[in-house]
Short mmCIF file of C-alpha atoms and ligand atoms in Angstrom, two decimals:
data_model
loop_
_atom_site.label_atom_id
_atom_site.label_comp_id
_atom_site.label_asym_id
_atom_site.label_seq_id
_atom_site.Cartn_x
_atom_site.Cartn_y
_atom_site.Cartn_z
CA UNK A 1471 53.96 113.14 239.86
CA UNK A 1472 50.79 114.96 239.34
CA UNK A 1473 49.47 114.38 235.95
CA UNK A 1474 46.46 115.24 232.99
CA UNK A 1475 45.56 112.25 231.32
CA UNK A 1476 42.91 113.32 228.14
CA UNK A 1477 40.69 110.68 227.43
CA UNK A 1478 41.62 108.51 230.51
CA UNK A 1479 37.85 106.81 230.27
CA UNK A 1480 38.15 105.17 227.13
CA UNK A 1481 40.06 101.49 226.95
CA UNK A 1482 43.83 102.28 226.98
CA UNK A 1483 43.43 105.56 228.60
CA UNK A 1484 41.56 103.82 231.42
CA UNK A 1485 44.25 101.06 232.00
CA UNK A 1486 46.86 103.34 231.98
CA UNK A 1487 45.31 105.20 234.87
CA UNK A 1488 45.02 102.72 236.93
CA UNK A 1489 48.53 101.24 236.20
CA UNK A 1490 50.16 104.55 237.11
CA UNK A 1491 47.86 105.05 240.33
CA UNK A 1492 48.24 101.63 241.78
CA UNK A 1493 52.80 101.91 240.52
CA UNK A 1494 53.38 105.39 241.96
CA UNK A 1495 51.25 105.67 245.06
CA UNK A 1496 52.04 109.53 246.14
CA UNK A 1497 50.98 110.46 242.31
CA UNK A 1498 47.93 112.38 241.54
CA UNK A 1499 45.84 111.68 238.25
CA UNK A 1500 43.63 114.27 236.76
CA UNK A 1501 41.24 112.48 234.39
CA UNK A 1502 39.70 115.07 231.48
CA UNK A 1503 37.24 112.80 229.26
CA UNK A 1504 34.46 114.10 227.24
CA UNK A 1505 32.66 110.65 227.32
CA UNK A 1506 31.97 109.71 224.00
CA UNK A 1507 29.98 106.66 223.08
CA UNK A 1508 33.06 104.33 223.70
CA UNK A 1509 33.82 105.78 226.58
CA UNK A 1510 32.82 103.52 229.93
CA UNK A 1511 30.46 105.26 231.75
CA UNK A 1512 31.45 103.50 235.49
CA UNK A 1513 35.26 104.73 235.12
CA UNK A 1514 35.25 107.69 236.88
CA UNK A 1515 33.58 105.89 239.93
CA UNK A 1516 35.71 102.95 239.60
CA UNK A 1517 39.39 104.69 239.63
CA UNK A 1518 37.83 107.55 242.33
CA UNK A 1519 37.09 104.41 244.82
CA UNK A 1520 40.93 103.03 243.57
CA UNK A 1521 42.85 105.93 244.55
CA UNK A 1522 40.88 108.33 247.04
CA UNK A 1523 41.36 111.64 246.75
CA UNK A 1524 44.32 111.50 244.63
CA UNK A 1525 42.10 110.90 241.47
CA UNK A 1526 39.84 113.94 239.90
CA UNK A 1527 37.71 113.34 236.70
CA UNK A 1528 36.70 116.25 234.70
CA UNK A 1529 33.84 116.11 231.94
CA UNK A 1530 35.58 118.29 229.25
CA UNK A 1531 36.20 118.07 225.73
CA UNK A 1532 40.16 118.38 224.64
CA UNK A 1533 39.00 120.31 222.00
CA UNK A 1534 37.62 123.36 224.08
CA UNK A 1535 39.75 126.50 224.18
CA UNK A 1536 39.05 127.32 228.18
CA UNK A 1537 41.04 124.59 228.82
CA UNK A 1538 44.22 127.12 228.35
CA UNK A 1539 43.23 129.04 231.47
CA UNK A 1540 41.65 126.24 233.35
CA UNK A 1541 45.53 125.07 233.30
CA UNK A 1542 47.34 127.26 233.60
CA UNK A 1543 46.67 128.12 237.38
CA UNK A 1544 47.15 123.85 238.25
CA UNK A 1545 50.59 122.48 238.93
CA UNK A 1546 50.33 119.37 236.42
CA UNK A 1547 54.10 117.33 235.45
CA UNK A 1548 53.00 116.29 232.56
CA UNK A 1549 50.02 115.75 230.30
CA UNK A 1550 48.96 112.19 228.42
CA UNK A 1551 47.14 112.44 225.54
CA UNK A 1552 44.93 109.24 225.08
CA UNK A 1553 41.53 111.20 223.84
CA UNK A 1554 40.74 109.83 220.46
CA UNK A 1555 38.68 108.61 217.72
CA UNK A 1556 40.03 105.59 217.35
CA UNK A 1557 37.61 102.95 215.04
CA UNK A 1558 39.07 103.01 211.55
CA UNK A 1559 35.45 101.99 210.47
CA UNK A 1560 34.29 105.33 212.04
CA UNK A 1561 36.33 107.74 210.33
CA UNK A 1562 35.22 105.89 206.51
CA UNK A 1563 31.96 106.83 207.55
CA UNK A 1564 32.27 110.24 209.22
CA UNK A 1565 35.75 111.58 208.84
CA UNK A 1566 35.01 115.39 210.14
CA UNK A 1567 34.72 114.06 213.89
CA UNK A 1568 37.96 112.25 213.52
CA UNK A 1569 40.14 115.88 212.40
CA UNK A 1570 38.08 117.87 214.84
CA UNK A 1571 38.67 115.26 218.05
CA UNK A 1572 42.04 113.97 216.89
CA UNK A 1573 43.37 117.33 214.60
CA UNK A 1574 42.07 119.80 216.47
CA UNK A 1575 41.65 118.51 219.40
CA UNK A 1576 45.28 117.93 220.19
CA UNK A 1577 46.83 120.87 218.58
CA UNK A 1578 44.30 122.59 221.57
CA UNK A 1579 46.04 120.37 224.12
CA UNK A 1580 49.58 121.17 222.47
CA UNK A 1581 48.59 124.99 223.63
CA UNK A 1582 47.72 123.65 227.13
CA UNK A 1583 50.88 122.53 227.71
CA UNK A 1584 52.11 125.48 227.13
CA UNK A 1585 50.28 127.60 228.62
CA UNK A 1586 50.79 125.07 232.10
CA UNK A 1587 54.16 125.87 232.04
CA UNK A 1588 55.62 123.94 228.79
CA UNK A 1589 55.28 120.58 230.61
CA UNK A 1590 55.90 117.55 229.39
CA UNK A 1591 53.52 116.12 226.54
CA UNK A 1592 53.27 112.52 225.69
CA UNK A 1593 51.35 111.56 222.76
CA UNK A 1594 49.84 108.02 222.34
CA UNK A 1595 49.83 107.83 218.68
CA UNK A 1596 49.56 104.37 216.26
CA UNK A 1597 51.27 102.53 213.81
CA UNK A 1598 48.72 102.86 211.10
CA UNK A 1599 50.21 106.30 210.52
CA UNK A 1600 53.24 104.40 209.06
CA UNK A 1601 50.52 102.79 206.39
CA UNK A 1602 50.49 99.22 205.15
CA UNK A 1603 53.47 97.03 204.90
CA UNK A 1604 54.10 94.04 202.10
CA UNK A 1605 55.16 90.68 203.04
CA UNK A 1606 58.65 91.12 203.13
CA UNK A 1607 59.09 94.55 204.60
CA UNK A 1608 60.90 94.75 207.36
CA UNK A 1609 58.82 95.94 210.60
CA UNK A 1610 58.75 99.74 210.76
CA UNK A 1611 61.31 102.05 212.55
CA UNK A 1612 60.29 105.52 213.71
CA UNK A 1613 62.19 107.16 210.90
CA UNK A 1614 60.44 106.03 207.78
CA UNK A 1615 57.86 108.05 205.93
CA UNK A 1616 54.43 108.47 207.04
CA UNK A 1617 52.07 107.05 204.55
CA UNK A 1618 48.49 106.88 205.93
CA UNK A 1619 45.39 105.17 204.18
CA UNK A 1620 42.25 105.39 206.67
CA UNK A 1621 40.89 109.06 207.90
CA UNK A 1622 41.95 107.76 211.20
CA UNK A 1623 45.27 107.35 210.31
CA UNK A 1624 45.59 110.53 208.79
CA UNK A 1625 44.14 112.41 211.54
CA UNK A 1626 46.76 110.95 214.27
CA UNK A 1627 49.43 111.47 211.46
CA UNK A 1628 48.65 115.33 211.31
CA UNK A 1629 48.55 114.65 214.90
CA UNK A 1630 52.05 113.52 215.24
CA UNK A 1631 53.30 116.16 212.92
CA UNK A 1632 51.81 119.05 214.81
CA UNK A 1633 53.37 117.38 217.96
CA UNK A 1634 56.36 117.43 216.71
CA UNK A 1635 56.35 120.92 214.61
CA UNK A 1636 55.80 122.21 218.42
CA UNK A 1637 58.86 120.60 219.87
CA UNK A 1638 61.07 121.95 217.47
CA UNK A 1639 59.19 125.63 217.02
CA UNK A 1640 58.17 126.07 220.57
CA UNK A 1641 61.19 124.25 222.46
CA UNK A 1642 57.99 122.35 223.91
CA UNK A 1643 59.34 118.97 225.60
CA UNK A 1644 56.88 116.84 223.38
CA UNK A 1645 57.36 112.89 223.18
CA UNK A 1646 55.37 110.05 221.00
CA UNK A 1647 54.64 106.77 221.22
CA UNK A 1648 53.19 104.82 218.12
CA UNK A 1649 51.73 100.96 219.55
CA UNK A 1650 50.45 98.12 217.61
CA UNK A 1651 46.71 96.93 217.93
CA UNK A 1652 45.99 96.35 221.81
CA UNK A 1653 43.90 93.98 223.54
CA UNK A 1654 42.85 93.32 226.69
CA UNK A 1655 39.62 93.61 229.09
CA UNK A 1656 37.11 96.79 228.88
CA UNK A 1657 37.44 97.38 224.98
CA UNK A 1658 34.83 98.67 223.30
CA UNK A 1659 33.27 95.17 221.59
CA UNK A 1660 33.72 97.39 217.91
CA UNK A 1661 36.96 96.41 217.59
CA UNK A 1662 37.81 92.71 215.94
CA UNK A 1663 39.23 90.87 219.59
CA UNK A 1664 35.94 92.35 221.45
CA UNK A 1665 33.89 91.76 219.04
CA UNK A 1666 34.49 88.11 218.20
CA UNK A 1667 34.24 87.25 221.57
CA UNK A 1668 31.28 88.46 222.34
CA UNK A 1669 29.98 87.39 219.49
CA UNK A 1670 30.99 83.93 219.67
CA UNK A 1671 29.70 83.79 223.52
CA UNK A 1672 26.13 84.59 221.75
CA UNK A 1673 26.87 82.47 218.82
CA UNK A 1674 26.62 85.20 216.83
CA UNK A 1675 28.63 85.07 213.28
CA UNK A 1676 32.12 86.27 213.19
CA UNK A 1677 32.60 89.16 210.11
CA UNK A 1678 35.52 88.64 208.76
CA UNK A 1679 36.61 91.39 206.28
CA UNK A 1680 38.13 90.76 202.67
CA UNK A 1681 40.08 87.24 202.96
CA UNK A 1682 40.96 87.67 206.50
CA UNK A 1683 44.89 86.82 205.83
CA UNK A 1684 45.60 90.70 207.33
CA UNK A 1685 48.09 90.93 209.39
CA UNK A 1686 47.98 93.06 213.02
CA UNK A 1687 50.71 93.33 215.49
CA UNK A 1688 49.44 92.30 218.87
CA UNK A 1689 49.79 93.73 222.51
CA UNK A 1690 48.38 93.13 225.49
CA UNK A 1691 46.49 96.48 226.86
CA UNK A 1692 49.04 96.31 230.01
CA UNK A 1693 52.29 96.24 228.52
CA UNK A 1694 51.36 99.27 226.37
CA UNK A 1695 50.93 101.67 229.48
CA UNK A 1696 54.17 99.77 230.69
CA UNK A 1697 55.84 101.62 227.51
CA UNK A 1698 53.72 104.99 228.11
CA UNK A 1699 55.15 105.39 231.78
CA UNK A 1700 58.96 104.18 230.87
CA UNK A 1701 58.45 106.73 227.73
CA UNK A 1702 56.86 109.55 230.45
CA UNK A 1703 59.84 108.67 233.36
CA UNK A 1704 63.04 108.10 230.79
CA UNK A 1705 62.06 109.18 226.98
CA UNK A 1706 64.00 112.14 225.27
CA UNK A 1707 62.33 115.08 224.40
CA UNK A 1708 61.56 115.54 220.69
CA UNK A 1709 61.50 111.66 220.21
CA UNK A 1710 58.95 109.23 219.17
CA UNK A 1711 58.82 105.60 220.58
CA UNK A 1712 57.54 102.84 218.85
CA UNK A 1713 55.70 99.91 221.15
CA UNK A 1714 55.57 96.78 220.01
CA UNK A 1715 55.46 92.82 221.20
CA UNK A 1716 56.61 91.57 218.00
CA UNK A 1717 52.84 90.03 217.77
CA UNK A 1718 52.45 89.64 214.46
CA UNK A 1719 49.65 87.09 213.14
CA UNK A 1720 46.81 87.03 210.00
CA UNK A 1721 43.11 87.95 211.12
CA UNK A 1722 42.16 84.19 210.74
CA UNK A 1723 44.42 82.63 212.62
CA UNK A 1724 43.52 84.87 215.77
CA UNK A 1725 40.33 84.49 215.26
CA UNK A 1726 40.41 80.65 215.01
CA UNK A 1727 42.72 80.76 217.90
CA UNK A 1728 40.32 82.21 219.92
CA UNK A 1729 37.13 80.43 218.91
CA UNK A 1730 38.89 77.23 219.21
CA UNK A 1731 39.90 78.82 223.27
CA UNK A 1732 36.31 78.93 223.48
CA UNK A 1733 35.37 75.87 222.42
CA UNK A 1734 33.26 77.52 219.80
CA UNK A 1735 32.87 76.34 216.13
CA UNK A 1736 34.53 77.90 212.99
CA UNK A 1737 31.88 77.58 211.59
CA UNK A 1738 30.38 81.07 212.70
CA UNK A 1739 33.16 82.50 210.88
CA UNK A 1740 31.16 84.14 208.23
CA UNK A 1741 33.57 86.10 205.09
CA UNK A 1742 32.05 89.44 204.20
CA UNK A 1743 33.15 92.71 201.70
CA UNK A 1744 36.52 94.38 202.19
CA UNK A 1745 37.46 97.42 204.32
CA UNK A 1746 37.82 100.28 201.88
CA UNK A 1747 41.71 100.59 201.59
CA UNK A 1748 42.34 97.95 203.98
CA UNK A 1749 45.68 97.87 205.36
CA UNK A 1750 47.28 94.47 204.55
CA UNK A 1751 49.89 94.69 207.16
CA UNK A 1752 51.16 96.08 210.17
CA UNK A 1753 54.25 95.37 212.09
CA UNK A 1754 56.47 97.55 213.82
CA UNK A 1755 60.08 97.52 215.03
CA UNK A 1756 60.26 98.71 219.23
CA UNK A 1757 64.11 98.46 219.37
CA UNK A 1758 64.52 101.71 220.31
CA UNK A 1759 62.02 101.47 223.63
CA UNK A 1760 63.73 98.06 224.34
CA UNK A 1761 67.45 99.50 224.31
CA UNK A 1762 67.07 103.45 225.59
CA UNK A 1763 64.15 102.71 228.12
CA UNK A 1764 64.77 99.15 229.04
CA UNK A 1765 60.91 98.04 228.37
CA UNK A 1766 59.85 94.86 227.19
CA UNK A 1767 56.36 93.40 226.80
CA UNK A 1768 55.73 90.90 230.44
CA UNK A 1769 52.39 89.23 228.41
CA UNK A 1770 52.64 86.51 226.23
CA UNK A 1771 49.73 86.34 223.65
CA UNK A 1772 48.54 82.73 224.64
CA UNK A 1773 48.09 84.32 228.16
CA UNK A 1774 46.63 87.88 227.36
CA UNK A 1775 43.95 86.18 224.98
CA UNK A 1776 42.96 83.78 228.07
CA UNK A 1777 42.76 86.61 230.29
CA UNK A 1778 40.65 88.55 227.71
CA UNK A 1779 38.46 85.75 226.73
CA UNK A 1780 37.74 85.40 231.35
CA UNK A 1781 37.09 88.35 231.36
CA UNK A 1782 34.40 89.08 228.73
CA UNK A 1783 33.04 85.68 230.15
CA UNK A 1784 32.49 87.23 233.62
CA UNK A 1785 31.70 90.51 232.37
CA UNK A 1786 28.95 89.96 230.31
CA UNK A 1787 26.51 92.57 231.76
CA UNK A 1788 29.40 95.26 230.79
CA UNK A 1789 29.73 94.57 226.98
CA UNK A 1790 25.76 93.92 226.86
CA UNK A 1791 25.15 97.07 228.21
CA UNK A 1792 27.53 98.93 225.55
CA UNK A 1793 26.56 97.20 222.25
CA UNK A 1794 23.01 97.42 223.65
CA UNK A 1795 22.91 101.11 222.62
CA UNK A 1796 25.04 102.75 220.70
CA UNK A 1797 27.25 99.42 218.88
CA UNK A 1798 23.22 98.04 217.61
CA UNK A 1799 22.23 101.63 216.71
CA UNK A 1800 25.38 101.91 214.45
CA UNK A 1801 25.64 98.31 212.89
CA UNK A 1802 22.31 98.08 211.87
CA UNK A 1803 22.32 101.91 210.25
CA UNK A 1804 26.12 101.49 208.52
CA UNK A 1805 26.81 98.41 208.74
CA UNK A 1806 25.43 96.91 205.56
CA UNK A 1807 26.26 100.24 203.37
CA UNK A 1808 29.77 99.91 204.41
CA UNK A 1809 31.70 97.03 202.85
CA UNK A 1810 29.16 94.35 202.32
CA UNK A 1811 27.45 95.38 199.10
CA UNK A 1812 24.23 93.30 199.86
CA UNK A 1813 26.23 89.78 201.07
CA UNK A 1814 23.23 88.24 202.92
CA UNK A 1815 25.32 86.92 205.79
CA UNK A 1816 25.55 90.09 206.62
CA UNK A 1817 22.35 90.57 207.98
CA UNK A 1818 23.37 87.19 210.74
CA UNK A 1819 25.61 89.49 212.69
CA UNK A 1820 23.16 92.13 213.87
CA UNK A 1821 20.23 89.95 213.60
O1 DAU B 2520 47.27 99.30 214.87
C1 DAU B 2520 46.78 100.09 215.92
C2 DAU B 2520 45.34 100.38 215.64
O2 DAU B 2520 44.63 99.19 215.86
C3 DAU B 2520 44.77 101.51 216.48
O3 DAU B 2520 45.43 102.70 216.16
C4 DAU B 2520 43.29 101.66 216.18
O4 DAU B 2520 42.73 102.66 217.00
C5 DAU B 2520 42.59 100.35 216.43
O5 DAU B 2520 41.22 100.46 216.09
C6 DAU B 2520 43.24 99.22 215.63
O6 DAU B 2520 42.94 99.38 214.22
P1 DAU B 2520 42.50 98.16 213.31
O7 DAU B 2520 41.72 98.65 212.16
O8 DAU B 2520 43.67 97.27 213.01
O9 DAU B 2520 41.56 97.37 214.38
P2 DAU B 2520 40.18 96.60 214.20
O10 DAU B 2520 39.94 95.88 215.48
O11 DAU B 2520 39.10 97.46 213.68
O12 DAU B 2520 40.52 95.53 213.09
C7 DAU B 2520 41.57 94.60 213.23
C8 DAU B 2520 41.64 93.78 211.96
O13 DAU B 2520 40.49 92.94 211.87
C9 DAU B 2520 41.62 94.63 210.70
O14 DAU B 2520 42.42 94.00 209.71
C10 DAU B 2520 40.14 94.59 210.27
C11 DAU B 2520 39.70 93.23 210.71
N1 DAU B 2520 38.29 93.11 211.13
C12 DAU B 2520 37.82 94.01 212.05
C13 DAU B 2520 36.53 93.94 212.50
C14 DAU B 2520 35.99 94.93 213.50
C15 DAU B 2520 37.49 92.08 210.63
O15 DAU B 2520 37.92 91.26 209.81
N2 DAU B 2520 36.21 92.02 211.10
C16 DAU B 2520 35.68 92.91 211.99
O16 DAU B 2520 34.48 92.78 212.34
#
């Protein structure tokens, strides 16, 4: 198979790449990735010296309309949309990039496809377009309403419905998958796993939003591209996929759970002001995946956390380096403004 993946230098995008190049060793992987602040800058080195000469990296937003008749003259199978804002945080505080990158920039890609020669289109979409569930909700299946709190969310929503508006208008063979919160090595240290554990291997305080009894679904990074390929190889056109390891667990407890896998003290858990619109809970049901396409998450939690928590310990020049720049630059200009209406403690984390 000879495939585009968008956005194939970022976290999820970057696993998957190397999942499908080291699985299917006659495939061919275009990477197009505009390298945005989260994306990591060594990628394209690291997956050319993986795969040689079956792996191409192009430095191109998804957004840009030449992409049309750059495509249209290359023999791609399929295209695998993974470029995205993605940092709920983000879009709060500056929700135009969010439509432009995750609006615009996929109804763009939706014409690409076309224009290649209506090829297959997977979508990696999220379950925070499904909105927040209550305590005794069932998990979600892919049929309920959308009902989306965050700018992010919205964007991949409008996302999802453009995605689908062009399977059924354009008889374009379009396919989505919606995934719980990953984790997993390489993620950018914004995000709450990252970010804890880096900041608990500087004994930094932990920022824990609101009353920290949230609940996220957890998956480990790997499994998710496992679902992406099985949903590329076997999914129906038209359909959406949710992927899902049945993770589901409060903030605190993960983050105790992995301080106390550290050997570090709760006490640098530090409570701080609420997300605005914070989702209170995500789950989602992945029965479909599990009976149609025969996937089933391989990583336990217990082992995915160790493997995460090695690897930030061994990589510590990696998420230096990132939160060095652009993570200080942001925290210490937004950070405070956001949610934390003048808590002191604040000021620990970036200090
Ligand atoms: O559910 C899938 C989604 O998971 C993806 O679509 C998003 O791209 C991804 O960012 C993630 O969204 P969340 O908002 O759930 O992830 P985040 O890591 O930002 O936060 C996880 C939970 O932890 C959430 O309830 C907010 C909380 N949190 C987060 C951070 C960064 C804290 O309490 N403290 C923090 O410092």
């Amino acid at each position: 198979m000879n495939i585009l993946v968008t956005g194939g230098c970022g976290f999820i995008g970057s696993h998957f790449i190397e999942y499908f190049l080291k699985n299917y060793p006659e495939s061919k992987v275009t990477n197009l990735d505009v390298l945005t602040y989260a994306a990591h800058p060594d990628m394209p080195k690291h997956l050319e010296i993986l795969a040689s000469g079956r792996y191409l990296f192009i430095q191109k937003d998804i957004s840009d309309p030449s992409l049309k008749a750059w495509a249209k003259n290359l023999k791609f199978d399929a295209i695998i949309n993974f470029a995205a804002e993605t940092h709920v945080d983000r879009s709060i505080l500056d929700p135009d990039t969010f439509v432009r990158t995750n609006v615009m920039g996929v109804q763009n890609l939706l014409a690409v496809a076309r224009e290649a020669g209506n090829i297959r289109f997977v979508h990696v979409s999220t379950d925070e377009v499904y909105g927040s569930l209550k305590p005794n909700d069932p998990p979600c299946i892919e049929t309920i309403a959308l009902d989306p709190n965050s700018p992010y969310a919205a964007s991949k929503a409008s996302a999802d419905l453009l995605a689908l508006a062009s399977a059924r208008t354009y008889k374009q063979p379009v396919l989505i998958t919606r995934c719980t919160n990953n984790y997993g090595p390489y993620q950018f240290p914004e995000k709450l796993l990252p970010l804890l554990i880096a900041n608990a291997l500087e004994d930094k305080t932990i920022p824990v939003y609101g009353d920290g009894k949230q609940v996220r679904d957890w998956i480990y990074v790997v499994d998710h591209c496992r679902g992406i390929d099985a949903v590329l190889q076997k999914g129906r056109s038209g359909e959406i996929y949710n992927i899902s390891a049945s993770g589901e667990a409060q903030n605190i407890d993960v983050i105790k759970k992995v301080l106390n896998m550290m050997g570090k003290s709760e006490s640098l858990i530090t409570y701080v002001g609420d997300r605005p619109a914070h989702d209170r809970r995500y789950g989602l049901d992945s029965s479909k995946i599990r009976k149609e396409l025969g996937w089933e998450p391989k990583t336990s939690f217990e082992e995915g956390l160790r493997t995460t928590v090695d690897w930030y310990l061994k990589n510590t020049e990696w998420w230096k380096k990132v939160r060095g720049t652009e993570y200080l630059k942001y925290y210490q200009a937004n950070y405070e403004k956001k949610f934390s209406s003048g808590n002191p403690k604040i000021k620990e984390v970036n200090s």
